[in-house]
Amino acid sequence: MKKSILTLAFAVLIALSANAQKVEFEEYDLDNGMHVILHKDTSAPVVVTSVMYHVGAKDEQSDRTGMAHFFEHLLFEGTKNIKKGEWFKIVSSNGGRNNANTTDDRTYYYEIFPSNKLELGLWMESERLLHPIIKQEGVDTQNEVVKEEKRLRVDNQPYSRFLEYVKENIFKKHPYKGTTIGKMEHLDAATLDEFLAFNKKFYVPNNATLVVAGDIDFTTTKKMVEDYFGPIPRGAEVTKNFPKEDPIAEPMTAKGYDPNIQIPAIMAAYRTPSMKTRDSRVLDMISSYLSSGRSSVLYKKLVDDKKMALQAGAINASQEDYGTYILYGLPQGETKLADIIKEIDEEIVKMQTDLISERDYQKLQNQFENNFVNSNSSVEGIANSLARYNVLYGDTNLINTEIDIFRSITREEIRDVAKKYLNPNQRLTLEYLPKEK
């Protein structure tokens, strides 16, 4: 009976998502190379204006890390027509909100306004692109802001550096071995000319995707887009040619230290393929099977049943060029770190040998259907997804079709992908240990 109910729920969720979740959009290029995506949603009188630039931490020089994240802050300093300190005042006084964020692969800026302020949002983003004011005063101001952010989010946060330690050991050639926030001494050493050169190279229309989503009229919006962005000169072509990593063929070990923790942690990390691959999506499902919720395999075994760990799980940190798959645990009581890895490995071997149950498989499908519905439940989420799928995947329509890939993944694939990537001779084992202050 329970199986029938689960199957019925799965079928209903598929039907609902198939009928209600298709995102309609139109996309085209301006003459200067800027890609434009328009999405109409009249359910609320709001509009999102956003720009995603195909520049992130991996695009920096090895001795000038942190530049992309720094620009996330620096390009709010002001423009030719927006005075220093006025950006956020303009947004809030017009009933809007805005933000930006940076990863290793891209930088994303967005505003959310009442729909009658569409032109204001477009003007502001065109100002950021065409007329940014980059002066030493602004660089110095944002340098202090970034340093404070690093102190708050990294230096004084427990377990905040585990990914940093993993990546610097698992990547030998690719710039993913660095951190998004970068090294402060690199930013201190950067000259104003270097900041200007970074802006000129990457913040150009042909390295950007503009998304306008919400309560809009396409004809009117297209004219505004052309008026504000069309005259911006095309930049030099941005080429990307990152070094390829050699396969990991034998076990690696490392240690990392954190002055903000008292309880150590253990991580088993594997270098995996790009998030654009089918295998990466299978690894997403494996992560959910192992660690999504209190009923997941690792939590139930290590935390609930054996009481060996305070926390245990799996993370598929997938990125544009490579992924980093991490299994982890925090020991409870006298449990040794090696014992946690042993217990985790037992579960991986089970996955590599036997098919997961049909019930667990349908539970996974339900989870991914639910994630798909939620990701497209707001105009803000839709705008982000449209930009991300275009810039990082090269296929905007994945906003509608990626769920079909997850639906088509079989139990056999889950077994085979676990067998392909999650082996002891292909991993880094990292001990994350307390450090005395």
Short mmCIF file of C-alpha atoms in Angstrom, two decimals:
data_model
loop_
_atom_site.label_atom_id
_atom_site.label_comp_id
_atom_site.label_asym_id
_atom_site.label_seq_id
_atom_site.Cartn_x
_atom_site.Cartn_y
_atom_site.Cartn_z
CA MET A 1 0.00 0.00 0.00
CA LYS A 2 2.77 2.43 0.93
CA LYS A 3 4.55 1.74 -2.36
CA SER A 4 1.33 2.46 -4.29
CA ILE A 5 0.87 5.77 -2.48
CA LEU A 6 4.46 6.76 -3.15
CA THR A 7 4.13 5.85 -6.84
CA LEU A 8 0.88 7.80 -7.11
CA ALA A 9 2.44 10.87 -5.47
CA PHE A 10 5.37 10.66 -7.86
CA ALA A 11 3.05 10.45 -10.87
CA VAL A 12 0.96 13.41 -9.69
CA LEU A 13 4.08 15.53 -9.09
CA ILE A 14 5.37 14.79 -12.59
CA ALA A 15 2.00 15.73 -14.08
CA LEU A 16 1.84 18.99 -12.15
CA SER A 17 5.39 20.01 -12.98
CA ALA A 18 4.99 19.09 -16.64
CA ASN A 19 1.82 21.13 -17.01
CA ALA A 20 2.55 24.14 -14.81
CA GLN A 21 6.24 24.77 -14.85
CA LYS A 22 7.23 25.50 -18.44
CA VAL A 23 9.03 28.84 -18.49
CA GLU A 24 8.42 30.83 -21.66
CA PHE A 25 11.17 33.20 -22.73
CA GLU A 26 12.63 34.98 -25.73
CA GLU A 27 16.36 35.46 -26.29
CA TYR A 28 18.47 37.35 -28.80
CA ASP A 29 21.80 39.16 -29.18
CA LEU A 30 22.47 42.86 -29.49
CA ASP A 31 24.92 43.98 -32.16
CA ASN A 32 27.59 44.50 -29.48
CA GLY A 33 27.37 40.85 -28.44
CA MET A 34 25.29 41.19 -25.28
CA HIS A 35 22.86 38.29 -24.90
CA VAL A 36 19.34 39.27 -23.84
CA ILE A 37 16.67 37.01 -22.32
CA LEU A 38 13.11 38.23 -21.70
CA HIS A 39 10.51 36.43 -19.58
CA LYS A 40 6.96 37.69 -18.99
CA ASP A 41 5.16 36.93 -15.73
CA THR A 42 2.12 39.06 -14.86
CA SER A 43 1.30 37.29 -11.59
CA ALA A 44 2.75 40.22 -9.61
CA PRO A 45 3.63 43.83 -10.59
CA VAL A 46 7.38 43.35 -10.21
CA VAL A 47 10.33 43.15 -12.56
CA VAL A 48 13.84 41.77 -12.24
CA THR A 49 16.69 43.38 -14.16
CA SER A 50 19.84 41.29 -13.90
CA VAL A 51 23.19 40.88 -15.60
CA MET A 52 25.45 37.87 -15.34
CA TYR A 53 29.05 38.35 -16.40
CA HIS A 54 31.07 35.31 -17.39
CA VAL A 55 33.90 36.13 -15.02
CA GLY A 56 34.75 34.58 -11.69
CA ALA A 57 37.66 33.71 -9.46
CA LYS A 58 39.11 31.24 -11.98
CA ASP A 59 39.73 34.11 -14.43
CA GLU A 60 42.20 35.90 -12.16
CA GLN A 61 45.99 35.93 -12.27
CA SER A 62 47.54 33.63 -9.69
CA ASP A 63 49.17 36.60 -7.94
CA ARG A 64 46.03 38.77 -8.06
CA THR A 65 43.35 36.54 -6.60
CA GLY A 66 40.08 37.98 -5.32
CA MET A 67 39.62 40.45 -8.18
CA ALA A 68 36.25 39.13 -9.42
CA HIS A 69 34.75 39.18 -5.94
CA PHE A 70 36.28 42.60 -5.36
CA PHE A 71 34.49 43.92 -8.45
CA GLU A 72 31.21 42.61 -7.07
CA HIS A 73 31.68 45.35 -4.45
CA LEU A 74 33.59 47.92 -6.50
CA LEU A 75 30.91 48.31 -9.17
CA PHE A 76 28.48 49.66 -6.59
CA GLU A 77 30.82 52.58 -5.88
CA GLY A 78 29.16 54.85 -8.41
CA THR A 79 29.11 55.80 -12.06
CA LYS A 80 29.35 58.93 -14.20
CA ASN A 81 25.68 59.64 -13.43
CA ILE A 82 25.24 57.92 -10.05
CA LYS A 83 27.17 59.59 -7.27
CA LYS A 84 29.27 57.66 -4.77
CA GLY A 85 27.05 56.15 -2.08
CA GLU A 86 23.83 56.76 -4.02
CA TRP A 87 23.27 53.36 -5.66
CA PHE A 88 21.45 51.68 -2.78
CA LYS A 89 19.56 54.88 -1.94
CA ILE A 90 18.16 55.07 -5.47
CA VAL A 91 17.05 51.44 -5.36
CA SER A 92 15.39 51.57 -1.94
CA SER A 93 13.71 54.96 -2.53
CA ASN A 94 12.04 53.47 -5.61
CA GLY A 95 10.64 50.47 -3.76
CA GLY A 96 13.32 48.05 -4.90
CA ARG A 97 16.06 45.85 -3.58
CA ASN A 98 19.28 44.63 -5.13
CA ASN A 99 22.33 42.50 -4.57
CA ALA A 100 25.22 40.72 -6.28
CA ASN A 101 27.23 37.55 -5.81
CA THR A 102 30.36 35.93 -7.21
CA THR A 103 31.50 32.35 -7.73
CA ASP A 104 34.56 30.83 -9.35
CA ASP A 105 32.71 30.90 -12.69
CA ARG A 106 30.52 34.04 -12.89
CA THR A 107 29.37 37.29 -11.27
CA TYR A 108 25.68 38.20 -10.98
CA TYR A 109 24.06 41.59 -10.32
CA TYR A 110 20.32 42.13 -9.99
CA GLU A 111 17.58 44.56 -9.00
CA ILE A 112 13.96 43.83 -8.15
CA PHE A 113 11.64 46.79 -8.71
CA PRO A 114 7.94 47.52 -9.06
CA SER A 115 7.24 46.91 -12.73
CA ASN A 116 6.75 50.63 -13.44
CA LYS A 117 10.44 51.11 -12.56
CA LEU A 118 11.73 48.81 -15.31
CA GLU A 119 13.47 51.65 -17.12
CA LEU A 120 15.28 52.65 -13.92
CA GLY A 121 16.64 49.12 -13.48
CA LEU A 122 17.87 48.98 -17.08
CA TRP A 123 19.46 52.42 -16.80
CA MET A 124 21.31 51.49 -13.61
CA GLU A 125 22.73 48.26 -15.07
CA SER A 126 23.75 50.06 -18.26
CA GLU A 127 25.47 52.70 -16.11
CA ARG A 128 27.38 49.98 -14.27
CA LEU A 129 28.59 48.62 -17.59
CA LEU A 130 29.24 51.85 -19.50
CA HIS A 131 30.21 54.47 -16.93
CA PRO A 132 31.72 52.89 -13.80
CA ILE A 133 33.89 55.17 -11.67
CA ILE A 134 37.00 53.25 -10.68
CA LYS A 135 39.30 55.45 -8.64
CA GLN A 136 41.82 54.82 -5.89
CA GLU A 137 39.45 56.17 -3.26
CA GLY A 138 36.81 53.60 -4.15
CA VAL A 139 39.38 50.80 -4.33
CA ASP A 140 40.62 51.67 -0.84
CA THR A 141 37.08 51.82 0.55
CA GLN A 142 36.06 48.45 -0.87
CA ASN A 143 39.36 46.88 0.16
CA GLU A 144 38.37 47.47 3.77
CA VAL A 145 34.85 46.15 3.10
CA VAL A 146 36.20 42.92 1.60
CA LYS A 147 38.65 42.45 4.46
CA GLU A 148 35.83 42.81 6.97
CA GLU A 149 33.74 40.32 4.99
CA LYS A 150 36.62 37.84 5.08
CA ARG A 151 37.02 38.29 8.83
CA LEU A 152 33.30 37.78 9.37
CA ARG A 153 32.60 34.93 6.96
CA VAL A 154 35.91 33.07 6.84
CA ASP A 155 38.41 33.92 9.54
CA ASN A 156 35.94 33.78 12.45
CA GLN A 157 33.47 31.15 11.24
CA PRO A 158 33.83 27.50 12.30
CA TYR A 159 34.43 25.02 9.47
CA SER A 160 34.49 27.88 6.95
CA ARG A 161 37.78 26.81 5.34
CA PHE A 162 37.15 23.13 4.70
CA LEU A 163 36.36 23.67 1.02
CA GLU A 164 39.43 25.88 0.68
CA TYR A 165 41.66 23.13 2.06
CA VAL A 166 40.02 20.51 -0.14
CA LYS A 167 40.36 22.51 -3.35
CA GLU A 168 43.94 23.60 -2.81
CA ASN A 169 44.92 19.94 -2.47
CA ILE A 170 42.69 18.32 -5.09
CA PHE A 171 43.44 20.80 -7.88
CA LYS A 172 47.06 20.95 -9.01
CA LYS A 173 46.80 23.03 -12.21
CA HIS A 174 43.32 24.50 -12.61
CA PRO A 175 42.60 27.86 -10.89
CA TYR A 176 39.78 26.20 -8.92
CA LYS A 177 42.58 25.51 -6.42
CA GLY A 178 42.10 29.08 -5.15
CA THR A 179 39.26 30.72 -3.21
CA THR A 180 36.60 33.09 -4.47
CA ILE A 181 37.39 35.74 -1.88
CA GLY A 182 41.10 35.54 -2.72
CA LYS A 183 44.12 36.60 -0.74
CA MET A 184 44.10 40.02 0.86
CA GLU A 185 47.78 40.62 0.15
CA HIS A 186 47.05 40.25 -3.56
CA LEU A 187 44.35 42.92 -3.41
CA ASP A 188 46.64 45.17 -1.36
CA ALA A 189 49.35 44.85 -4.01
CA ALA A 190 47.06 45.48 -7.00
CA THR A 191 47.46 48.87 -8.68
CA LEU A 192 44.67 51.07 -9.95
CA ASP A 193 45.78 50.29 -13.51
CA GLU A 194 45.29 46.58 -12.81
CA PHE A 195 41.73 47.16 -11.59
CA LEU A 196 41.00 49.25 -14.67
CA ALA A 197 42.44 46.53 -16.93
CA PHE A 198 40.32 43.83 -15.25
CA ASN A 199 37.19 45.90 -15.78
CA LYS A 200 38.05 46.61 -19.42
CA LYS A 201 38.69 42.93 -20.13
CA PHE A 202 35.70 41.25 -18.50
CA TYR A 203 32.94 43.84 -17.98
CA VAL A 204 31.98 44.15 -21.61
CA PRO A 205 28.62 43.47 -23.28
CA ASN A 206 29.91 40.47 -25.23
CA ASN A 207 30.80 38.80 -21.91
CA ALA A 208 27.39 39.45 -20.37
CA THR A 209 23.83 38.15 -20.36
CA LEU A 210 20.99 40.52 -19.50
CA VAL A 211 17.77 39.02 -18.14
CA VAL A 212 14.58 41.03 -17.78
CA ALA A 213 11.83 39.02 -16.09
CA GLY A 214 8.44 39.90 -14.69
CA ASP A 215 5.47 42.08 -15.55
CA ILE A 216 6.78 43.45 -18.84
CA ASP A 217 5.71 44.16 -22.39
CA PHE A 218 8.19 42.64 -24.82
CA THR A 219 8.01 45.37 -27.45
CA THR A 220 8.50 48.18 -24.97
CA THR A 221 11.24 46.30 -23.12
CA LYS A 222 13.18 45.53 -26.29
CA LYS A 223 13.23 49.21 -27.19
CA MET A 224 14.50 50.14 -23.72
CA VAL A 225 17.17 47.44 -23.87
CA GLU A 226 18.36 48.70 -27.24
CA ASP A 227 18.33 52.32 -26.07
CA TYR A 228 20.35 51.69 -22.93
CA PHE A 229 22.64 48.81 -23.90
CA GLY A 230 22.85 48.96 -27.69
CA PRO A 231 25.29 51.92 -27.83
CA ILE A 232 27.78 50.31 -25.41
CA PRO A 233 30.91 49.35 -27.40
CA ARG A 234 31.78 45.71 -27.84
CA GLY A 235 34.91 44.65 -25.98
CA ALA A 236 37.75 42.40 -27.05
CA GLU A 237 36.81 38.73 -27.20
CA VAL A 238 37.19 36.96 -23.85
CA THR A 239 39.00 33.65 -24.33
CA LYS A 240 39.27 30.94 -21.70
CA ASN A 241 41.93 28.27 -21.84
CA PHE A 242 42.49 26.71 -18.44
CA PRO A 243 44.96 23.89 -17.80
CA LYS A 244 43.53 20.39 -17.62
CA GLU A 245 43.98 18.26 -14.54
CA ASP A 246 45.59 14.82 -14.63
CA PRO A 247 43.37 12.04 -13.26
CA ILE A 248 43.87 11.17 -9.60
CA ALA A 249 45.31 7.66 -9.62
CA GLU A 250 46.40 7.11 -6.02
CA PRO A 251 45.18 8.18 -2.58
CA MET A 252 46.16 11.63 -1.26
CA THR A 253 46.12 12.82 2.33
CA ALA A 254 46.25 16.30 3.86
CA LYS A 255 45.46 18.22 7.02
CA GLY A 256 43.78 21.57 7.55
CA TYR A 257 43.53 23.60 10.73
CA ASP A 258 40.79 25.87 12.07
CA PRO A 259 41.15 27.97 15.25
CA ASN A 260 37.34 28.28 15.49
CA ILE A 261 36.52 24.62 16.11
CA GLN A 262 36.83 22.13 18.94
CA ILE A 263 35.51 19.07 17.14
CA PRO A 264 37.53 17.79 14.16
CA ALA A 265 36.07 16.61 10.88
CA ILE A 266 37.07 14.15 8.19
CA MET A 267 36.51 14.58 4.46
CA ALA A 268 36.91 12.24 1.52
CA ALA A 269 37.00 14.36 -1.64
CA TYR A 270 36.96 13.32 -5.29
CA ARG A 271 37.53 15.39 -8.42
CA THR A 272 34.54 14.90 -10.70
CA PRO A 273 33.41 16.16 -14.12
CA SER A 274 31.75 19.44 -15.09
CA MET A 275 28.25 20.22 -13.86
CA LYS A 276 27.20 20.19 -17.52
CA THR A 277 27.68 16.43 -17.75
CA ARG A 278 25.12 13.73 -17.11
CA ASP A 279 27.45 12.08 -14.60
CA SER A 280 27.48 15.23 -12.47
CA ARG A 281 23.70 15.13 -12.28
CA VAL A 282 23.85 11.48 -11.24
CA LEU A 283 26.25 12.54 -8.48
CA ASP A 284 23.65 15.11 -7.40
CA MET A 285 21.21 12.25 -6.92
CA ILE A 286 23.81 10.19 -5.07
CA SER A 287 24.36 13.12 -2.69
CA SER A 288 20.65 13.33 -1.97
CA TYR A 289 20.45 9.60 -1.39
CA LEU A 290 23.35 9.69 1.05
CA SER A 291 22.63 12.86 2.97
CA SER A 292 19.36 14.67 2.20
CA GLY A 293 17.41 14.78 5.45
CA ARG A 294 17.35 12.78 8.64
CA SER A 295 16.20 9.62 6.85
CA SER A 296 19.18 9.65 4.48
CA VAL A 297 21.68 6.81 4.53
CA LEU A 298 24.64 8.48 6.22
CA TYR A 299 22.67 10.47 8.77
CA LYS A 300 20.57 7.49 9.81
CA LYS A 301 23.54 5.16 10.10
CA LEU A 302 26.21 7.37 11.67
CA VAL A 303 24.13 9.86 13.66
CA ASP A 304 20.92 8.07 14.61
CA ASP A 305 21.75 4.36 14.77
CA LYS A 306 25.45 4.05 15.64
CA LYS A 307 25.78 7.48 17.26
CA MET A 308 29.31 7.75 15.90
CA ALA A 309 28.90 11.19 14.37
CA LEU A 310 27.33 14.53 15.18
CA GLN A 311 26.90 15.15 11.48
CA ALA A 312 27.61 13.25 8.27
CA GLY A 313 26.80 13.83 4.64
CA ALA A 314 27.80 14.35 1.03
CA ILE A 315 28.22 17.46 -1.14
CA ASN A 316 28.45 17.60 -4.91
CA ALA A 317 30.16 20.99 -5.38
CA SER A 318 29.80 20.99 -9.17
CA GLN A 319 31.22 23.82 -11.25
CA GLU A 320 31.59 24.79 -14.89
CA ASP A 321 34.88 22.98 -15.54
CA TYR A 322 35.14 20.36 -12.77
CA GLY A 323 33.27 19.23 -9.71
CA THR A 324 34.42 18.39 -6.20
CA TYR A 325 32.51 15.59 -4.51
CA ILE A 326 32.92 15.52 -0.73
CA LEU A 327 31.88 12.94 1.85
CA TYR A 328 32.29 14.13 5.43
CA GLY A 329 31.64 13.45 9.09
CA LEU A 330 32.12 15.04 12.52
CA PRO A 331 32.88 12.41 15.19
CA GLN A 332 30.95 12.05 18.40
CA GLY A 333 32.66 11.12 21.66
CA GLU A 334 35.70 8.89 21.23
CA THR A 335 34.99 7.97 17.62
CA LYS A 336 38.11 8.11 15.46
CA LEU A 337 38.11 9.95 12.16
CA ALA A 338 39.26 6.82 10.35
CA ASP A 339 36.28 4.89 11.71
CA ILE A 340 33.88 7.41 10.18
CA ILE A 341 35.52 7.03 6.78
CA LYS A 342 35.33 3.25 7.13
CA GLU A 343 31.58 3.40 7.78
CA ILE A 344 31.02 5.81 4.88
CA ASP A 345 33.05 3.60 2.55
CA GLU A 346 30.84 0.64 3.43
CA GLU A 347 27.82 2.53 2.16
CA ILE A 348 29.62 3.56 -1.02
CA VAL A 349 30.57 -0.06 -1.70
CA LYS A 350 26.92 -1.07 -1.26
CA MET A 351 25.94 1.52 -3.88
CA GLN A 352 28.67 0.31 -6.21
CA THR A 353 27.52 -3.31 -5.85
CA ASP A 354 23.74 -3.27 -5.52
CA LEU A 355 20.95 -1.15 -6.93
CA ILE A 356 19.29 1.22 -4.50
CA SER A 357 15.73 0.17 -3.66
CA GLU A 358 12.85 1.21 -5.89
CA ARG A 359 11.38 3.07 -2.93
CA ASP A 360 14.58 5.09 -2.40
CA TYR A 361 14.77 5.76 -6.13
CA GLN A 362 11.24 7.16 -6.26
CA LYS A 363 11.95 9.21 -3.14
CA LEU A 364 14.90 10.75 -5.02
CA GLN A 365 12.74 11.51 -8.02
CA ASN A 366 10.19 13.20 -5.75
CA GLN A 367 12.93 15.35 -4.22
CA PHE A 368 14.24 16.50 -7.58
CA GLU A 369 10.76 17.20 -8.91
CA ASN A 370 10.13 19.31 -5.81
CA ASN A 371 13.43 21.17 -6.24
CA PHE A 372 12.53 21.87 -9.86
CA VAL A 373 9.13 23.30 -8.93
CA ASN A 374 10.62 25.45 -6.15
CA SER A 375 13.43 26.85 -8.31
CA ASN A 376 10.87 28.25 -10.75
CA SER A 377 8.37 29.44 -8.15
CA SER A 378 9.41 33.11 -8.17
CA VAL A 379 10.36 35.58 -10.88
CA GLU A 380 13.62 36.21 -9.01
CA GLY A 381 14.51 32.51 -9.15
CA ILE A 382 13.53 32.26 -12.81
CA ALA A 383 15.73 35.23 -13.74
CA ASN A 384 18.71 33.68 -11.99
CA SER A 385 18.13 30.28 -13.63
CA LEU A 386 17.76 31.77 -17.11
CA ALA A 387 21.06 33.63 -16.74
CA ARG A 388 22.89 30.65 -15.22
CA TYR A 389 21.77 28.13 -17.81
CA ASN A 390 22.73 30.49 -20.62
CA VAL A 391 26.12 31.60 -19.30
CA LEU A 392 27.42 28.41 -17.70
CA TYR A 393 25.63 25.67 -19.65
CA GLY A 394 25.14 27.34 -23.03
CA ASP A 395 21.51 26.21 -23.14
CA THR A 396 18.90 28.56 -21.69
CA ASN A 397 16.08 26.06 -22.21
CA LEU A 398 17.57 23.77 -19.58
CA ILE A 399 15.32 25.74 -17.25
CA ASN A 400 12.57 23.56 -18.72
CA THR A 401 14.40 20.40 -19.77
CA GLU A 402 17.02 19.66 -17.10
CA ILE A 403 14.39 17.92 -14.99
CA ASP A 404 13.93 15.45 -17.86
CA ILE A 405 17.58 14.46 -17.48
CA PHE A 406 17.04 13.71 -13.80
CA ARG A 407 13.85 11.79 -14.59
CA SER A 408 15.75 9.61 -17.05
CA ILE A 409 18.57 8.66 -14.63
CA THR A 410 18.26 4.99 -13.71
CA ARG A 411 19.20 2.99 -10.65
CA GLU A 412 21.82 1.27 -12.78
CA GLU A 413 23.41 4.62 -13.60
CA ILE A 414 23.54 5.52 -9.92
CA ARG A 415 25.42 2.30 -9.24
CA ASP A 416 27.77 2.74 -12.20
CA VAL A 417 28.62 6.39 -11.51
CA ALA A 418 29.38 5.58 -7.87
CA LYS A 419 31.67 2.84 -9.13
CA LYS A 420 33.32 5.16 -11.65
CA TYR A 421 34.20 8.08 -9.38
CA LEU A 422 33.95 7.21 -5.67
CA ASN A 423 36.97 4.95 -5.18
CA PRO A 424 39.70 5.20 -2.48
CA ASN A 425 42.51 5.46 -5.05
CA GLN A 426 40.84 8.52 -6.63
CA ARG A 427 40.47 10.72 -3.59
CA LEU A 428 41.89 13.12 -1.08
CA THR A 429 41.38 12.30 2.59
CA LEU A 430 41.52 15.52 4.58
CA GLU A 431 41.65 15.75 8.37
CA TYR A 432 40.16 19.08 9.45
CA LEU A 433 41.57 19.75 12.90
CA PRO A 434 41.31 22.31 15.70
CA LYS A 435 44.14 24.82 15.89
CA GLU A 436 45.07 26.68 19.01
CA LYS A 437 44.60 30.41 18.68
#
